[in-house]
mmCIF file of C-alpha atoms in Angstrom:
data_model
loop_
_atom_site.group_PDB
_atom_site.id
_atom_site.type_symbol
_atom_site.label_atom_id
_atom_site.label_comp_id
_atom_site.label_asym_id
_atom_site.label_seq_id
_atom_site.Cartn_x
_atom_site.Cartn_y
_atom_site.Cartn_z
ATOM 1 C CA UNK A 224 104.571 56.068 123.468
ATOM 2 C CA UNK A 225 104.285 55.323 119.921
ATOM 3 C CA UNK A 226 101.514 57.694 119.432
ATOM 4 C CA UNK A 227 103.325 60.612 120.695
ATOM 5 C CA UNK A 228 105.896 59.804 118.578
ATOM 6 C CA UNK A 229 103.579 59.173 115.844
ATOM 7 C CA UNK A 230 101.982 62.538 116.737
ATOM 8 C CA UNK A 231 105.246 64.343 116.921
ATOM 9 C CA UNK A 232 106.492 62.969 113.512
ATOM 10 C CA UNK A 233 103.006 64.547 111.972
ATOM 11 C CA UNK A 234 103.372 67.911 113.984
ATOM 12 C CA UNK A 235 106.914 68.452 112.562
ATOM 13 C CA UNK A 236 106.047 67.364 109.011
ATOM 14 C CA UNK A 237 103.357 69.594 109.292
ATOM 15 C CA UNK A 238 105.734 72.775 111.094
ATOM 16 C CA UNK A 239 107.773 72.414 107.628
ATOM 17 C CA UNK A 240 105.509 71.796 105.067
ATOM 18 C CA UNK A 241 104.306 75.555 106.510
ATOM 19 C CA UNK A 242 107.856 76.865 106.456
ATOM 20 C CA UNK A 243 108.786 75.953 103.510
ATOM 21 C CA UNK A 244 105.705 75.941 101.273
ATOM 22 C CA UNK A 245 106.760 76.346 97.400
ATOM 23 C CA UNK A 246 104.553 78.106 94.807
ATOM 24 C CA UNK A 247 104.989 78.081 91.221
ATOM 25 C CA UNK A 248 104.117 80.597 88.713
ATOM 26 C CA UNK A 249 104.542 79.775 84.975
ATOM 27 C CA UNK A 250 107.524 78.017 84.508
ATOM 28 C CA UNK A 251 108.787 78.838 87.942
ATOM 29 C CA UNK A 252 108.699 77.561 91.139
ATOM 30 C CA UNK A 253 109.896 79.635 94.238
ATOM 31 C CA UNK A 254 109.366 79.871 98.167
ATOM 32 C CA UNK A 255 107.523 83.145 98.693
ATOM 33 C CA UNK A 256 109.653 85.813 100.279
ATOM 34 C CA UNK A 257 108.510 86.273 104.170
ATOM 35 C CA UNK A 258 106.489 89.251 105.186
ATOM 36 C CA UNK A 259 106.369 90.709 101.565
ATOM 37 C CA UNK A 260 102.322 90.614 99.858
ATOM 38 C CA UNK A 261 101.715 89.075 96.874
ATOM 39 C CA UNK A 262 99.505 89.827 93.978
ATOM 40 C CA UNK A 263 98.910 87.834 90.782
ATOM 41 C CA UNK A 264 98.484 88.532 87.446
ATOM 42 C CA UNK A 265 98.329 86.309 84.500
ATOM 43 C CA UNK A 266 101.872 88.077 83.321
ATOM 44 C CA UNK A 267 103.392 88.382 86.710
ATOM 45 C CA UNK A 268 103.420 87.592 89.864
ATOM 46 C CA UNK A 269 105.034 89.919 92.117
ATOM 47 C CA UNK A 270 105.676 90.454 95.940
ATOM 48 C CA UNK A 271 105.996 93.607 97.743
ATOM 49 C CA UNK A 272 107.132 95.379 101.497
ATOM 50 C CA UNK A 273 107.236 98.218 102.218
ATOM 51 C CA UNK A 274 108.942 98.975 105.422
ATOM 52 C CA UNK A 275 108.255 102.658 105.980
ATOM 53 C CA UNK A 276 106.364 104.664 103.367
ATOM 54 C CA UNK A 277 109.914 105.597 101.302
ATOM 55 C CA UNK A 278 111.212 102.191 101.696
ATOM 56 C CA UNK A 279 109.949 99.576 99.688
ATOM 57 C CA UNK A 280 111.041 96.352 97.615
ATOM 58 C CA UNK A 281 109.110 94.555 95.267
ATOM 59 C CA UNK A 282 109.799 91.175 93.421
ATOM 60 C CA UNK A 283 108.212 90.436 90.411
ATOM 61 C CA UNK A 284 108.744 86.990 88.164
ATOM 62 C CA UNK A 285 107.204 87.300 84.627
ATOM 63 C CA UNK A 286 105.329 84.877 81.940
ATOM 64 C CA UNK A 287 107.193 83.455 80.104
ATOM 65 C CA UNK A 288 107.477 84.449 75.881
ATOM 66 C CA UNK A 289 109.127 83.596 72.565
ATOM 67 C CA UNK A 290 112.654 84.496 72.827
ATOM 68 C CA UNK A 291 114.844 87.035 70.913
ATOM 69 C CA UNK A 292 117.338 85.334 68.450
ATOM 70 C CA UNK A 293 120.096 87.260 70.564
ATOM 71 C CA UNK A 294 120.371 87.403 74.281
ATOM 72 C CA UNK A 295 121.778 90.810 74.526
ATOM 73 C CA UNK A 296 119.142 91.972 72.397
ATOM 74 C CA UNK A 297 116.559 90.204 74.324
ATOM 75 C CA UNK A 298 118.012 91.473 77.866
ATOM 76 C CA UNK A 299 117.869 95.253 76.407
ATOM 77 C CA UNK A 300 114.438 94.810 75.246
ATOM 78 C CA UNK A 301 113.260 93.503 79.196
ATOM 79 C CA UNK A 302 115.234 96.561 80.077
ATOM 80 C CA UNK A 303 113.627 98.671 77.888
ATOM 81 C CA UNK A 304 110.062 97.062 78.876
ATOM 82 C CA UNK A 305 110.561 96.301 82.437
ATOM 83 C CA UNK A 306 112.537 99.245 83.605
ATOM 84 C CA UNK A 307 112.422 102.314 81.712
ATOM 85 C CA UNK A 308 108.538 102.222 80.369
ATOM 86 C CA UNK A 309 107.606 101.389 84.561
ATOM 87 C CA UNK A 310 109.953 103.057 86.683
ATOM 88 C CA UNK A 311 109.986 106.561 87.458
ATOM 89 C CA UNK A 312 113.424 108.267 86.083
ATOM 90 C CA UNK A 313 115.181 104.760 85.266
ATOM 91 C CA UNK A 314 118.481 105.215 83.995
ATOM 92 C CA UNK A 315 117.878 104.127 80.070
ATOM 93 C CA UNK A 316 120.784 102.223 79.814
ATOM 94 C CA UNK A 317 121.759 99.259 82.122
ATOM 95 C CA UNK A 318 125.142 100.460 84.918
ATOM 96 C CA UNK A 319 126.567 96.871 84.413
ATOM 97 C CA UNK A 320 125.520 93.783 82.154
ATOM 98 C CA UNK A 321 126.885 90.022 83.519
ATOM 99 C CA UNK A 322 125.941 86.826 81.030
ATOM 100 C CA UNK A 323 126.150 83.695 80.611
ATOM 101 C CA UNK A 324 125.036 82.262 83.741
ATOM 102 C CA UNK A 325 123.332 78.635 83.480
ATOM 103 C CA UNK A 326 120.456 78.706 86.277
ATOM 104 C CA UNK A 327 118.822 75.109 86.583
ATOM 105 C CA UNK A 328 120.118 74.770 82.709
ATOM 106 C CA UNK A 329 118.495 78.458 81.657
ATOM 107 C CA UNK A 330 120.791 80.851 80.333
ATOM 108 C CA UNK A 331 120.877 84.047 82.998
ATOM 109 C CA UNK A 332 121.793 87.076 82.051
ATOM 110 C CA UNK A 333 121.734 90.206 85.125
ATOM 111 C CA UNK A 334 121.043 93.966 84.239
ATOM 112 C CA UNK A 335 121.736 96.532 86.974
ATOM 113 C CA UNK A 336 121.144 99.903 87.283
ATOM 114 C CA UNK A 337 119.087 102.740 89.076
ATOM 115 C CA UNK A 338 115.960 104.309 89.163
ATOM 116 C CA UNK A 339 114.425 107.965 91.282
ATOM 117 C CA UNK A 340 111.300 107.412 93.446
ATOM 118 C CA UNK A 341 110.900 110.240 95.215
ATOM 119 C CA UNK A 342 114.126 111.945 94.316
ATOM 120 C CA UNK A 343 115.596 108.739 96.184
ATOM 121 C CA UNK A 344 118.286 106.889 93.866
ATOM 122 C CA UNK A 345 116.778 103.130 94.122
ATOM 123 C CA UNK A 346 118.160 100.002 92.260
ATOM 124 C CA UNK A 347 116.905 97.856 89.733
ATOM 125 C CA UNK A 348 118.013 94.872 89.124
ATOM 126 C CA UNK A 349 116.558 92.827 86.098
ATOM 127 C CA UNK A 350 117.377 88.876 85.774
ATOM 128 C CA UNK A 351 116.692 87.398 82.263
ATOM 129 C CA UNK A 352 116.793 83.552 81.817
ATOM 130 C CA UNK A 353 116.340 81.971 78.473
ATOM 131 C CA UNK A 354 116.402 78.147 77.499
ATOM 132 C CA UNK A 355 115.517 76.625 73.794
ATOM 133 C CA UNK A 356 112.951 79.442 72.282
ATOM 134 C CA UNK A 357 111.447 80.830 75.199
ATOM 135 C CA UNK A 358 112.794 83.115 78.064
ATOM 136 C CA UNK A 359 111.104 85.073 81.033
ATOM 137 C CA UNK A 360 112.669 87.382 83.540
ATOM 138 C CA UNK A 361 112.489 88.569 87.276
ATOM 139 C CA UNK A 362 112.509 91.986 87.831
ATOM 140 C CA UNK A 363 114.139 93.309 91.480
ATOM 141 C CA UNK A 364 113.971 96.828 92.716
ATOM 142 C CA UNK A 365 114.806 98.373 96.147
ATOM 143 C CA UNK A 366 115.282 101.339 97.557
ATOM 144 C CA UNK A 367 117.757 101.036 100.804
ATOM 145 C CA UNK A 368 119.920 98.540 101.111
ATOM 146 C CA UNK A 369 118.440 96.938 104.196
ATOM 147 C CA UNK A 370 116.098 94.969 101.747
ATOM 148 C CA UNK A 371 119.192 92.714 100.242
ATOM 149 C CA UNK A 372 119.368 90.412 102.893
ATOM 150 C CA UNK A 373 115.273 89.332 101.176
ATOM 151 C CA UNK A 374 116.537 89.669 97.885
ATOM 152 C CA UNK A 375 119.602 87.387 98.800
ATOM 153 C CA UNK A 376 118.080 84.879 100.198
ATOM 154 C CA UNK A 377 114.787 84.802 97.346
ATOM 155 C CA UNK A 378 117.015 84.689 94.280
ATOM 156 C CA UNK A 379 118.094 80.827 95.645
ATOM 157 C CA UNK A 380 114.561 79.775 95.463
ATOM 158 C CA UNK A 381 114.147 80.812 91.948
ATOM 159 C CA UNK A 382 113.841 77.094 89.784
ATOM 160 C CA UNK A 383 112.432 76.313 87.288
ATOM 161 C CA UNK A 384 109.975 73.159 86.365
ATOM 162 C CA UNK A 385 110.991 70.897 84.676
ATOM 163 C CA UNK A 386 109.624 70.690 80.829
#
């Protein structure tokens, strides 16, 4: 009796160890989003699906760097790196800019706004986080709406380590 017990207690620490595995990359640690691939780079990590071969969403944390002395400089810099120098036909200016967020005590700061792939408006949604002299971002695009439900429940995972 104990054994099975025993044996059921290592079976289910086992089952959510699986479930719930937690990677880190830099200075942040996140649960990998399920069913998307991942590829690593020393400046990014990112994770991809593609559902059908328009749809697609990828996911993509960055290394963190010195910071800008000004956040909204900073966050239209990332823009200006992230978005408009990568994606096809971004829009060069940001639809809608919301700061001053504290995320696991980093300053967030959210940029939204489109992008074309494949004359198919997508979105783009860019996540800076800054704290002391350094900052880093996460970098969301999608293109149908079906892929927010794995954005939503990613973002939560995002934390940082501590330092």
């Amino acid at each position: 009796m104990k054994r099975s017990i025993l044996l059921y207690l290592v079976l289910l620490n086992c089952t959510i160890q699986a479930v719930a595995q937690t990677d880190s990359f830099d200075v942040f640690t996140y649960q990998p989003p399920e069913f998307f691939i991942k590829s690593e780079l020393p400046s990014r990590v990112q994770s991809n699906m593609i559902s059908t071969s328009i749809n697609f969403c990828t996911i993509t944390l960055y290394k963190s760097l010195p910071a800008n002395r000004d956040a909204m400089t900073g966050i239209i810099s990332k823009w200006n790196e992230q978005v408009v120098k990568r994606l096809n036909k971004a829009i060069k200016k940001p639809a809608r800019i919301m700061t001053e967020q504290v995320w696991d005590g980093w300053v967030s700061t959210l940029a939204i706004g489109n992008f074309y792939q494949n004359k198919k408006k997508c979105v783009v949604m860019l996540n800076s986080f800054r704290k002391d002299s350094i900052t880093t971002c996460a970098v969301f695009e999608m293109s149908d709406p079906i892929f927010k439900n794995p954005v939503q429940q990613f973002s939560p995972n995002i934390h940082f380590k501590k330092q």
